[in-house]
Coordinates of C-alpha atoms and ligand atoms in Angstrom, one line a residue:
X112 CA 31.5 64.2 -54.4
X113 CA 30.5 67.5 -52.8
X114 CA 33.2 70.0 -51.9
X115 CA 33.4 73.7 -51.1
X116 CA 35.1 75.8 -53.8
X117 CA 38.5 74.9 -52.4
X118 CA 37.6 71.2 -52.2
X119 CA 39.5 71.0 -48.9
X120 CA 37.1 69.7 -46.4
X121 CA 35.4 67.2 -48.6
X122 CA 38.7 65.4 -49.5
X123 CA 39.9 65.0 -45.9
X124 CA 36.9 63.3 -44.2
X125 CA 34.2 61.0 -45.5
X126 CA 30.9 62.7 -45.8
X127 CA 29.0 60.6 -43.2
X128 CA 31.6 61.2 -40.5
X129 CA 31.7 64.9 -41.2
X130 CA 27.9 65.2 -41.0
X131 CA 27.9 63.4 -37.6
X132 CA 30.7 65.6 -36.4
X133 CA 29.0 68.8 -37.5
X134 CA 25.7 67.8 -35.9
X135 CA 27.5 66.9 -32.6
X136 CA 29.5 70.2 -32.5
X137 CA 26.5 72.3 -33.4
X138 CA 25.1 74.6 -30.9
X139 CA 21.3 74.5 -31.2
X140 CA 21.1 78.1 -32.5
X141 CA 23.8 77.5 -35.2
X142 CA 22.8 76.9 -38.8
X143 CA 24.6 75.6 -41.8
X144 CA 24.9 76.9 -45.3
X145 CA 26.1 75.0 -48.3
X146 CA 27.4 77.5 -50.8
X147 CA 28.7 76.5 -54.3
X148 CA 30.4 79.2 -56.4
X149 CA 30.9 79.2 -60.2
X150 CA 32.8 81.7 -62.3
X151 CA 35.1 84.7 -61.8
X152 CA 36.7 86.4 -58.8
X153 CA 33.8 88.8 -58.6
X154 CA 31.6 85.8 -57.8
X155 CA 34.1 84.5 -55.3
X156 CA 34.0 87.8 -53.6
X157 CA 30.2 88.0 -53.6
X158 CA 30.2 84.5 -52.0
X159 CA 32.6 85.6 -49.3
X160 CA 30.4 88.6 -48.5
X161 CA 27.3 86.3 -48.4
X162 CA 29.1 84.1 -45.8
X163 CA 30.1 87.3 -43.9
X164 CA 26.5 88.5 -43.7
X165 CA 25.2 85.1 -42.8
X166 CA 27.7 84.8 -40.0
X167 CA 25.9 87.7 -38.3
X168 CA 22.9 85.3 -37.9
X169 CA 25.0 82.3 -36.8
X170 CA 25.3 80.5 -40.1
X171 CA 28.6 78.7 -40.8
X172 CA 29.6 76.8 -43.9
X173 CA 29.2 73.1 -44.5
X174 CA 30.8 71.1 -47.3
X175 CA 27.8 68.8 -47.6
X176 CA 24.3 69.9 -48.8
X177 CA 22.7 66.9 -46.9
X178 CA 23.0 68.6 -43.5
X179 CA 22.5 72.2 -44.7
X180 CA 19.7 74.5 -43.5
X181 CA 20.4 76.8 -46.5
X182 CA 21.8 76.0 -50.0
X183 CA 23.0 78.8 -52.3
X184 CA 24.2 78.3 -55.8
X185 CA 26.2 81.4 -56.9
X186 CA 26.1 81.2 -60.7
X187 CA 28.0 82.4 -63.7
X188 CA 26.5 83.0 -67.2
X189 CA 29.5 84.0 -69.2
X190 CA 29.7 80.9 -71.3
X191 CA 28.2 77.5 -72.0
X192 CA 24.7 76.5 -71.3
X193 CA 24.7 78.2 -67.9
X194 CA 21.0 78.2 -67.4
X195 CA 20.6 74.5 -68.1
X196 CA 23.5 73.7 -65.8
X197 CA 21.7 75.6 -62.9
X198 CA 18.4 73.7 -63.5
X199 CA 20.3 70.4 -63.4
X200 CA 22.1 71.4 -60.2
X201 CA 18.8 72.4 -58.6
X202 CA 17.3 69.1 -59.6
X203 CA 19.9 67.4 -57.4
X204 CA 18.4 69.2 -54.3
X205 CA 14.8 68.3 -55.0
X206 CA 15.0 65.1 -52.8
X207 CA 16.7 67.0 -50.0
X208 CA 13.9 69.5 -49.9
X209 CA 11.3 66.7 -49.8
X210 CA 13.1 65.1 -46.8
X211 CA 13.5 68.5 -45.1
X212 CA 10.8 71.0 -46.0
X213 CA 12.5 73.6 -43.8
X214 CA 15.5 73.6 -46.1
X215 CA 15.8 77.0 -48.0
X216 CA 17.3 77.0 -51.5
X217 CA 18.6 80.1 -53.3
X218 CA 20.2 81.0 -56.6
X219 CA 22.4 84.1 -56.8
X220 CA 24.8 85.5 -59.4
X221 CA 24.5 86.2 -63.1
X222 CA 22.1 83.5 -64.1
X223 CA 19.8 84.7 -61.2
X224 CA 20.0 88.2 -62.6
X225 CA 19.3 87.0 -66.1
X226 CA 16.5 84.6 -65.4
X227 CA 14.8 86.3 -62.4
X228 CA 11.3 85.0 -61.6
X229 CA 11.6 82.4 -64.4
X230 CA 13.8 80.4 -62.2
X231 CA 11.1 80.3 -59.5
X232 CA 8.6 79.2 -62.0
X233 CA 10.7 76.4 -63.4
X234 CA 12.0 75.1 -60.1
X235 CA 9.1 74.9 -57.6
X236 CA 11.5 73.9 -54.8
X237 CA 13.5 77.1 -55.1
X238 CA 12.9 79.9 -52.5
X239 CA 15.2 82.8 -53.3
X240 CA 16.6 84.4 -56.5
X241 CA 19.0 87.3 -56.2
X242 CA 21.4 89.1 -58.5
X243 CA 24.9 90.5 -57.9
X244 CA 23.6 93.9 -56.8
X245 CA 21.6 92.3 -54.0
X246 CA 24.2 90.2 -52.2
X247 CA 23.9 92.4 -49.1
X248 CA 20.2 91.6 -48.8
X249 CA 20.8 87.9 -48.2
X250 CA 19.7 88.1 -44.5
X251 CA 16.5 89.9 -45.4
X252 CA 15.7 87.5 -48.3
X253 CA 16.3 84.5 -46.0
X254 CA 13.9 85.9 -43.3
X255 CA 11.3 86.3 -46.0
X256 CA 11.8 82.7 -47.2
X257 CA 11.5 81.6 -43.5
X258 CA 8.0 83.1 -43.6
X259 CA 7.3 80.8 -46.6
X260 CA 7.5 83.6 -49.2
X261 CA 9.3 83.0 -52.4
X262 CA 11.4 86.1 -53.3
X263 CA 13.2 87.6 -56.2
X264 CA 15.7 90.5 -55.9
X265 CA 17.2 91.5 -59.2
X266 CA 17.0 95.3 -59.2
X267 CA 20.1 97.3 -60.1
X268 CA 21.5 99.9 -57.8
X269 CA 23.1 103.0 -59.3
X270 CA 25.8 103.8 -56.8
X271 CA 27.7 101.7 -54.3
X272 CA 26.5 101.9 -50.7
X273 CA 29.3 100.8 -48.2
X274 CA 26.7 98.8 -46.3
X275 CA 27.0 96.3 -49.2
X276 CA 30.6 95.6 -48.0
X277 CA 29.9 95.9 -44.2
X278 CA 30.6 92.3 -43.2
X279 CA 33.4 90.4 -41.6
X280 CA 34.8 87.7 -43.9
X281 CA 34.8 84.4 -42.1
X282 CA 37.3 82.6 -44.3
X283 CA 40.2 85.2 -44.6
X284 CA 43.4 83.3 -45.4
X285 CA 46.8 84.7 -46.5
X286 CA 45.3 85.9 -49.7
X287 CA 42.1 88.0 -50.2
X288 CA 40.2 89.5 -53.1
X289 CA 39.0 93.1 -52.6
X290 CA 36.4 94.3 -54.9
X291 CA 37.2 97.9 -55.9
X292 CA 34.4 98.5 -58.4
X293 CA 31.5 96.7 -60.1
X294 CA 29.8 96.5 -63.5
X295 CA 31.3 97.3 -66.9
X296 CA 30.5 99.9 -69.5
X297 CA 32.5 98.4 -72.4
X298 CA 29.8 96.2 -74.0
X299 CA 32.2 94.0 -75.9
X300 CA 29.9 92.4 -78.5
X301 CA 30.2 88.8 -77.1
X302 CA 29.9 89.6 -73.4
X303 CA 26.9 89.3 -71.0
X304 CA 28.6 91.0 -68.1
X305 CA 27.3 94.6 -68.7
X306 CA 23.8 93.1 -68.7
X307 CA 24.1 91.0 -65.6
X308 CA 26.4 93.3 -63.5
X309 CA 25.2 96.7 -64.6
X310 CA 27.0 100.0 -65.2
X311 CA 30.5 100.6 -63.9
X312 CA 30.8 102.2 -60.5
X313 CA 33.9 102.5 -58.3
X314 CA 34.1 102.3 -54.5
X315 CA 35.7 105.2 -52.6
X316 CA 39.5 104.7 -52.0
X317 CA 39.1 105.2 -48.2
X318 CA 36.6 102.4 -48.0
X319 CA 38.8 100.1 -50.0
X320 CA 41.8 100.9 -47.8
X321 CA 39.8 100.3 -44.6
X322 CA 38.8 96.9 -45.9
X323 CA 42.5 96.1 -46.7
X324 CA 43.5 97.2 -43.1
X325 CA 40.9 94.9 -41.7
X326 CA 42.0 92.0 -43.9
X327 CA 45.6 92.5 -42.9
X328 CA 44.5 92.5 -39.2
X329 CA 42.8 89.1 -39.9
X330 CA 46.1 87.7 -41.3
X331 CA 46.0 88.4 -45.1
X332 CA 49.4 89.1 -46.6
X333 CA 48.4 89.5 -50.2
X334 CA 45.5 91.3 -51.7
X335 CA 44.2 91.2 -55.2
X336 CA 42.1 94.2 -56.2
X337 CA 39.3 93.0 -58.5
X338 CA 37.0 94.6 -61.0
X339 CA 35.9 93.9 -64.6
X340 CA 38.2 96.7 -65.9
X341 CA 40.4 98.0 -63.0
X342 CA 42.2 100.5 -65.2
X343 CA 39.2 102.6 -65.4
X344 CA 38.8 102.7 -61.6
X345 CA 37.8 106.2 -60.5
X346 CA 37.3 107.6 -64.0
X347 CA 33.5 107.2 -64.0
X348 CA 30.9 107.1 -61.2
X349 CA 32.2 106.8 -57.6
X350 CA 35.9 106.6 -56.8
X351 CA 38.0 109.6 -55.8
X352 CA 41.5 108.8 -57.1
X353 CA 42.9 107.1 -60.2
X354 CA 44.0 103.4 -60.2
X355 CA 47.8 103.9 -59.8
X356 CA 47.1 106.1 -56.7
X357 CA 44.7 103.5 -55.3
X358 CA 47.4 100.9 -55.7
X359 CA 49.9 103.1 -53.8
X360 CA 47.5 103.6 -51.0
X361 CA 46.8 99.8 -50.7
X362 CA 50.5 98.9 -50.9
X363 CA 51.2 101.2 -47.9
X364 CA 48.9 99.2 -45.6
X365 CA 51.0 97.6 -42.8
X366 CA 51.2 93.8 -43.0
X367 CA 50.3 93.6 -46.7
X368 CA 53.3 92.2 -48.5
X369 CA 52.0 91.8 -52.0
X370 CA 49.4 93.6 -54.2
X371 CA 47.9 92.2 -57.4
X372 CA 45.0 93.3 -59.6
X373 CA 42.7 91.8 -62.1
X374 CA 41.4 92.4 -64.8
X375 CA 43.2 95.0 -66.9
X376 CA 41.7 96.2 -70.2
X377 CA 44.4 96.8 -72.9
X378 CA 42.7 99.9 -74.1
X379 CA 42.8 101.6 -70.7
X380 CA 46.1 100.5 -69.2
X381 CA 48.1 103.7 -68.7
X382 CA 51.8 104.4 -68.9
X383 CA 51.5 105.6 -65.3
X384 CA 50.4 102.2 -64.2
X385 CA 53.1 100.4 -66.2
X386 CA 55.7 102.6 -64.6
X387 CA 54.3 101.9 -61.1
X388 CA 55.6 98.3 -61.4
X389 CA 59.1 99.8 -61.2
X390 CA 58.4 102.1 -58.3
X391 CA 56.2 100.0 -56.0
X392 CA 58.0 96.9 -54.7
X393 CA 54.9 95.3 -53.3
X394 CA 53.2 95.3 -56.7
X395 CA 53.6 91.8 -58.1
X396 CA 55.3 91.4 -61.5
X397 CA 52.4 89.8 -63.2
X398 CA 49.7 91.3 -65.5
X399 CA 46.6 89.7 -66.9
X400 CA 45.9 91.5 -70.1
X401 CA 43.1 89.8 -72.1
X402 CA 43.7 90.2 -75.9
X403 CA 40.8 88.0 -77.0
X404 CA 42.0 87.6 -80.6
X405 CA 45.0 88.2 -82.8
X406 CA 42.9 89.3 -85.8
X407 CA 42.5 93.0 -86.5
X408 CA 39.2 92.4 -88.1
X409 CA 37.8 90.2 -85.3
X410 CA 38.9 92.6 -82.6
X411 CA 36.9 95.3 -84.3
X412 CA 33.9 93.0 -84.5
X413 CA 34.4 92.3 -80.8
X414 CA 34.3 96.0 -80.1
X415 CA 37.5 95.8 -78.0
X416 CA 38.7 99.3 -78.7
X417 CA 42.3 98.5 -79.7
X418 CA 44.2 97.0 -82.6
X419 CA 46.7 94.2 -82.6
X420 CA 49.6 96.6 -83.0
X421 CA 48.4 98.8 -80.1
X422 CA 48.2 95.7 -77.9
X423 CA 51.7 94.6 -79.0
X424 CA 53.2 98.1 -78.3
X425 CA 51.9 97.9 -74.7
X426 CA 53.4 94.4 -74.4
X427 CA 56.7 95.7 -75.8
X428 CA 56.9 98.5 -73.2
X429 CA 56.2 96.0 -70.4
X430 CA 58.8 93.6 -71.6
X431 CA 61.4 96.4 -72.1
X432 CA 60.9 97.7 -68.6
X433 CA 60.4 94.4 -66.9
X434 CA 61.8 91.5 -68.8
X435 CA 60.9 89.0 -66.1
X436 CA 57.3 90.1 -65.7
X437 CA 54.6 87.3 -66.3
X438 CA 52.0 88.2 -68.9
X439 CA 48.8 86.2 -69.2
X440 CA 45.8 86.6 -71.3
X441 CA 42.3 85.5 -72.3
X442 CA 41.5 84.3 -75.9
X443 CA 38.2 83.4 -77.5
X444 CA 38.3 81.2 -80.6
X445 CA 35.4 80.7 -83.1
X446 CA 33.9 84.2 -82.8
X447 CA 31.3 84.7 -85.5
X448 CA 33.0 85.2 -88.9
X449 CA 36.4 84.0 -87.7
X450 CA 38.2 82.4 -90.7
X451 CA 41.2 80.0 -90.7
X452 CA 43.3 83.1 -91.5
X453 CA 41.9 85.1 -88.5
X454 CA 42.6 82.1 -86.3
X455 CA 46.2 81.9 -87.7
X456 CA 46.6 85.5 -86.7
X457 CA 45.8 84.5 -83.1
X458 CA 48.3 81.7 -83.2
X459 CA 50.9 84.1 -84.6
X460 CA 50.2 86.6 -81.8
X461 CA 50.6 83.8 -79.2
X462 CA 53.9 82.9 -80.8
X463 CA 55.1 86.5 -80.8
X464 CA 54.1 87.4 -77.2
X465 CA 54.9 84.0 -75.7
X466 CA 52.4 84.5 -72.9
X467 CA 53.3 82.8 -69.6
X468 CA 49.8 81.3 -69.7
X469 CA 46.4 81.8 -71.4
X470 CA 42.8 81.2 -70.5
X471 CA 41.2 80.1 -73.8
X472 CA 37.5 79.6 -74.6
X473 CA 35.3 78.6 -77.4
X474 CA 33.0 81.5 -78.4
X475 CA 29.6 80.9 -76.8
X476 CA 26.6 83.0 -78.0
X477 CA 25.1 84.8 -75.1
X478 CA 21.4 85.8 -75.2
X479 CA 20.9 89.5 -75.8
X480 CA 24.5 90.3 -76.8
X481 CA 25.2 91.8 -80.3
X482 CA 27.4 89.0 -81.5
X483 CA 24.8 86.4 -80.8
X484 CA 22.9 87.8 -83.8
X485 CA 25.9 88.1 -86.1
X486 CA 26.1 86.2 -89.4
X487 CA 28.8 83.5 -89.8
X488 CA 28.4 81.6 -86.5
X489 CA 31.3 79.1 -86.5
X490 CA 30.5 75.4 -86.4
X491 CA 31.0 73.8 -82.9
X492 CA 33.5 71.3 -84.4
X493 CA 35.6 74.0 -85.9
X494 CA 35.5 76.0 -82.6
X495 CA 36.6 72.9 -80.7
X496 CA 39.4 72.1 -83.1
X497 CA 40.8 75.6 -83.0
X498 CA 40.7 75.5 -79.2
X499 CA 42.6 72.3 -79.2
X500 CA 45.3 73.7 -81.5
X501 CA 45.6 76.9 -79.5
X502 CA 45.9 75.0 -76.2
X503 CA 48.4 72.6 -77.5
X504 CA 50.7 75.4 -78.7
X505 CA 50.3 77.3 -75.4
X506 CA 51.1 74.2 -73.4
X507 CA 54.5 74.1 -75.1
X508 CA 55.2 77.8 -74.6
X509 CA 54.2 77.6 -70.9
X510 CA 56.5 74.6 -70.4
X511 CA 59.4 76.4 -72.1
X512 CA 58.8 79.5 -70.0
X513 CA 58.7 77.5 -66.8
X514 CA 61.9 75.7 -67.8
X515 CA 63.6 79.1 -68.1
X516 CA 63.1 79.7 -64.4
X517 CA 65.1 76.6 -63.3
X518 CA 68.3 77.6 -61.6
X519 CA 66.9 81.0 -60.5
X520 CA 66.2 82.0 -56.9
X521 CA 62.8 83.5 -56.5
X522 CA 60.8 85.1 -53.7
X523 CA 57.8 82.9 -52.7
X524 CA 55.0 83.9 -50.4
X525 CA 54.1 80.8 -48.5
X526 CA 50.4 79.9 -48.6
X527 CA 50.2 76.6 -46.7
X528 CA 50.6 72.8 -47.2
X529 CA 51.3 71.6 -50.7
X530 CA 48.3 70.0 -52.4
X531 CA 50.5 67.4 -54.1
X532 CA 52.6 66.4 -51.1
X533 CA 51.5 67.0 -47.5
X534 CA 55.2 66.9 -46.4
X535 CA 55.9 70.0 -48.4
X536 CA 54.7 73.6 -48.3
X537 CA 53.5 75.7 -51.2
X538 CA 53.5 79.3 -52.3
X539 CA 53.6 81.6 -55.2
X540 CA 56.3 83.7 -56.9
X541 CA 55.6 87.3 -57.6
X542 CA 54.9 86.2 -61.2
X543 CA 52.1 84.0 -59.8
X544 CA 53.7 80.5 -60.3
X545 CA 53.1 77.8 -57.8
X546 CA 56.3 76.6 -56.1
X547 CA 56.4 73.5 -53.8
X548 CA 59.3 72.9 -51.5
X549 CA 60.3 71.4 -48.1
X550 CA 60.2 73.8 -45.2
X551 CA 58.4 74.0 -41.8
X552 CA 54.7 75.0 -42.0
X553 CA 55.5 77.9 -39.5
X554 CA 56.8 79.7 -42.6
X555 CA 53.1 80.2 -43.7
X556 CA 52.5 83.8 -44.6
X557 CA 56.1 84.8 -44.9
X558 CA 58.3 85.5 -47.9
X559 CA 61.0 82.9 -48.5
X560 CA 63.8 82.7 -51.1
X561 CA 63.6 79.5 -53.1
X562 CA 66.0 78.1 -55.7
X563 CA 64.0 76.6 -58.5
X564 CA 65.2 73.1 -59.3
X565 CA 62.5 71.6 -61.5
X566 CA 59.7 72.8 -63.8
X567 CA 56.4 71.0 -64.4
X568 CA 53.4 72.0 -66.6
X569 CA 51.6 73.9 -63.9
X570 CA 54.1 74.3 -61.0
X571 CA 57.7 74.5 -60.0
X572 CA 59.7 72.7 -57.4
X573 CA 62.5 74.2 -55.3
X574 CA 64.8 74.3 -52.3
X575 CA 64.7 77.0 -49.7
X576 CA 67.7 79.4 -49.6
X577 CA 69.0 81.8 -47.0
X578 CA 67.0 85.0 -47.3
X579 CA 69.1 87.5 -49.3
X580 CA 68.3 90.7 -51.2
X581 CA 64.8 90.9 -52.7
X582 CA 64.7 89.0 -56.0
X583 CA 62.0 88.3 -58.6
Ligands
5AD790 N1 32.1 83.2 -75.2 C1 33.3 82.8 -74.9 N2 34.2 83.4 -74.0 C2 33.7 84.5 -73.4 N3 34.3 85.3 -72.5 C3 33.4 86.3 -72.2 N4 32.3 86.2 -72.9 C4 32.4 85.1 -73.7 C5 31.6 84.4 -74.6 N5 30.4 84.8 -74.9 C6 35.7 85.2 -72.0 C7 36.6 86.3 -72.4 C8 36.7 87.0 -71.1 C9 36.7 85.9 -70.1 C10 36.4 86.2 -68.7 O1 35.6 85.1 -70.6 O2 37.8 85.8 -72.8 O3 37.9 87.8 -71.0
SF4_791 FE1 32.9 91.8 -70.8 FE2 34.3 93.4 -72.3 FE3 33.4 94.3 -69.9 FE4 35.4 92.4 -70.0 S1 35.5 94.5 -70.7 S2 33.5 92.4 -68.7 S3 34.8 91.2 -71.8 S4 32.2 93.7 -71.7

C-alpha cells in the first residue's frame, strides 16, 4: 500500500475513493506530487522544502502515485543496498509512465548525488536527478523536464544561500525540523555522508531565528534544530554564533515551547552546552549522542575522535547534573576487524550507560569510504547475530527504564490523536517518550501534566492531572 511518510492519508481512505475525490476537488491548474522520503531528518527537511517550492507552482501532495503529475523519490545511501532499492522502486513506476507519458519522475537525495547520470542511463523513464545541494532548483528542473529534457543537478555549492530555504512549508504541524547547517567534515571511516552532502557549512543565526518565527506563526510549538554535527555549528564556514548561543536565541522565540537538537558528536559537545540544559527551561531533557562502538580499538579505526573513557566522562557529567535526562545513541556492529571481544565491550558499554534507547545497525560497506577497503570484513551472519544480541539486551533496558517512570507526573506536549486508539490523544515528554491518554483534542499543541500509569515497549500510558509546577 502506498502512503506518505506519515502513512496517515493512505490508512484512512481506500486508494480508489481518494483518487476520485482528489480529481473532483482539483482545480484545473493544480497538480499533484507523490513524494516518498527515505533516511534521516535532513532528508525529511529537504522533502519539506521541495513541497514548499512546488507549492509556489500549485503542486500539492498526493498519497497515491497513480494520480500524480510528478513523482519524486528522496533517497538515502547510508546503509544497505541503497542503489538497488532505488532501481527497484523506479521499476514500479514504469507502467505509470507508459499510461501517462506526461508524468515526470525524479530521484533526489544521497543516491542521486552518488549515482548522478548513471541513474538516467539505467532508468530510461527517469527525467530528473538532483542531489541535496540542489533541492531549491526543483522548480527549474521540473520546467526543463516539461520541455522533454532529462536533467542532472549534482554540483556542490560552497556556502549557503538563503534562497535555498526561501519557501513556505505546506505541512507545518506542532513540531518542525529546522536545518541549521549542512554537510560534515568528520569523515568517519565508514560513513558516506561527507561524500554525498559535502563540506560543513552553517546558516546565519538571524536566518534560522527568522525561520523559527515563521514556523511558530504557522502553529509549531516544538522545533528540532538539525545538522550532522550540531555541536560544531558556527565554528567553520558560515554561522555567526556558537551552538549554545543559537539555542538561546531560538528558545526566546514567542510561541515556541520546546527546543530539541540532533545530532551531537561526542567529541564536540561542550560543557557550555551541557550546562545550558540547566539554564534554559525550553531545552528538552534528551540528548542523542552516537557512540558507535564500545571498543577503544574499533573507535580508533572508525576515526571517531574520542575514546570510550572520554565518552563515559561526558555521560557521567550529564547524569550527575540531570539524573532524569534521556540519553540515546547509535551503534554499529560488525565493523571490519570487530572481534567477539570488541563486541562484548560494546555490550558492556550498553550495560554501563543503560541508554534509554539505541538505534543499532549492521555495518554496511559504503563505496568510496576508507572502511570499505579495510581487511577483516565481518561475515554477514556474524553481523546479524551481534545485532540480534545487542537489540535483545537493549529491549530489556528500555523496558526497565520505561517502568521506572510509572507513578511519575510528566509534562507532555500534545501532538494529536493517538495512533493506537482514536479515542485518546498522544504527545511526548521532554525526554521524548510517547504518552497516550484520554483528554479532549482541543488540548493539541498545549503542555499537559500526565500521571504515568503504565509502561510498554515503545510508549507510556497515563492520566491527565491538574497543571501544577513544571515537572520533567
Ligand atoms: N554502516 C552501518 N551504519 C552506518 N551508519 C552510518 N554509516 C553506516 C554504515 N556504513 C549509522 C551510524 C550513524 C547512523 C546515522 O547511521 O550509526 O550514526
Ligand atoms: Fe557520518 Fe561521522 Fe559525519 Fe556523522 S560525524 S555524518 S557518522 S562522517
